[in-house]
Amino acid sequence: MIKKLTSIDIDKFLAVHTSWTINSKGRLYRDIKSKHYTKLVDQLLLITKLSDQLNHHPDISLVWGSLKLTLYTHEVNAVTTRDIALIEVIDLSLS
């Protein structure tokens, strides 16, 4: 079962994962910046592999200098524990 997170849950999570924010649509958002396009592409490929392993996929936008990630669970149109699990793996892998 997919557990939707409350605003309190999300605030607690964001207090620890400071590179993430909540956007105007209530989705978790991170903008990874780099002057090195190939570094962003490498990070993109890593994130896609991790996403496939967890069978949960962020919305991703890659433009020069920026890799933008947006996460929420499409099935329930909310932030859930699935999003948190993927973010924790992404943050650990990119650190």
Short mmCIF file of C-alpha atoms in Angstrom, two decimals:
data_model
loop_
_atom_site.label_atom_id
_atom_site.label_comp_id
_atom_site.label_asym_id
_atom_site.label_seq_id
_atom_site.Cartn_x
_atom_site.Cartn_y
_atom_site.Cartn_z
CA MET A 1 0.00 0.00 0.00
CA ILE A 2 1.22 3.48 -0.88
CA LYS A 3 1.34 5.85 2.10
CA LYS A 4 0.69 9.53 1.36
CA LEU A 5 2.81 11.87 3.43
CA THR A 6 1.36 14.67 5.50
CA SER A 7 2.70 18.21 5.30
CA ILE A 8 4.38 17.57 8.67
CA ASP A 9 6.10 14.46 7.27
CA ILE A 10 7.29 16.42 4.25
CA ASP A 11 8.56 19.32 6.37
CA LYS A 12 10.56 16.92 8.56
CA PHE A 13 12.03 15.29 5.47
CA LEU A 14 12.96 18.64 3.90
CA ALA A 15 14.67 19.73 7.12
CA VAL A 16 17.14 16.86 6.62
CA HIS A 17 17.30 16.85 2.81
CA THR A 18 17.99 20.53 2.29
CA SER A 19 18.74 20.25 -1.43
CA TRP A 20 15.05 19.43 -2.01
CA THR A 21 12.06 21.77 -1.84
CA ILE A 22 8.33 21.48 -2.36
CA ASN A 23 7.09 23.24 -5.48
CA SER A 24 3.82 25.10 -6.05
CA LYS A 25 2.11 21.85 -7.11
CA GLY A 26 3.06 20.11 -3.87
CA ARG A 27 5.76 17.97 -5.48
CA LEU A 28 9.31 17.39 -4.30
CA TYR A 29 11.80 19.28 -6.45
CA ARG A 30 15.57 19.48 -6.80
CA ASP A 31 17.68 21.48 -9.25
CA ILE A 32 21.20 20.11 -9.61
CA LYS A 33 23.55 22.72 -11.07
CA SER A 34 26.86 22.16 -12.83
CA LYS A 35 28.94 23.94 -15.44
CA HIS A 36 29.93 20.50 -16.77
CA TYR A 37 27.22 19.11 -19.01
CA THR A 38 28.72 15.61 -19.09
CA LYS A 39 28.64 15.48 -15.28
CA LEU A 40 24.91 16.22 -15.36
CA VAL A 41 24.38 13.56 -18.03
CA ASP A 42 26.28 11.03 -15.88
CA GLN A 43 24.09 11.94 -12.91
CA LEU A 44 21.00 11.62 -15.08
CA LEU A 45 22.01 8.12 -16.16
CA LEU A 46 22.68 7.11 -12.56
CA ILE A 47 19.27 8.43 -11.46
CA THR A 48 17.51 6.54 -14.26
CA LYS A 49 19.20 3.29 -13.19
CA LEU A 50 18.25 3.84 -9.55
CA SER A 51 14.70 4.70 -10.59
CA ASP A 52 14.41 1.51 -12.58
CA GLN A 53 15.68 -0.53 -9.63
CA LEU A 54 12.99 0.96 -7.38
CA ASN A 55 10.38 1.03 -10.16
CA HIS A 56 9.61 4.66 -9.36
CA HIS A 57 10.56 7.40 -11.80
CA PRO A 58 10.95 11.15 -11.33
CA ASP A 59 10.07 13.75 -13.91
CA ILE A 60 13.43 14.88 -15.26
CA SER A 61 14.52 17.90 -17.27
CA LEU A 62 18.09 18.36 -18.51
CA VAL A 63 19.28 21.64 -19.91
CA TRP A 64 22.77 23.07 -20.04
CA GLY A 65 23.87 23.76 -16.50
CA SER A 66 20.85 22.20 -14.78
CA LEU A 67 19.30 18.80 -14.06
CA LYS A 68 15.81 19.25 -12.62
CA LEU A 69 14.04 16.46 -10.74
CA THR A 70 10.40 16.45 -9.68
CA LEU A 71 9.01 13.63 -7.59
CA TYR A 72 5.53 12.61 -6.58
CA THR A 73 3.59 9.38 -6.91
CA HIS A 74 1.45 9.59 -10.04
CA GLU A 75 -1.00 6.87 -8.93
CA VAL A 76 -2.18 8.91 -5.95
CA ASN A 77 -1.11 12.39 -7.11
CA ALA A 78 0.73 13.03 -3.85
CA VAL A 79 4.13 12.73 -2.20
CA THR A 80 4.50 9.28 -0.69
CA THR A 81 7.00 7.00 1.00
CA ARG A 82 8.01 5.78 -2.47
CA ASP A 83 9.27 9.28 -3.30
CA ILE A 84 11.21 9.50 -0.06
CA ALA A 85 12.83 6.11 -0.65
CA LEU A 86 14.00 7.15 -4.11
CA ILE A 87 15.28 10.52 -2.92
CA GLU A 88 17.29 8.89 -0.16
CA VAL A 89 18.95 6.57 -2.70
CA ILE A 90 19.56 9.44 -5.14
CA ASP A 91 21.08 11.70 -2.46
CA LEU A 92 23.32 8.92 -1.17
CA SER A 93 24.50 8.04 -4.68
CA LEU A 94 25.21 11.65 -5.68
CA SER A 95 27.08 12.58 -2.52
#
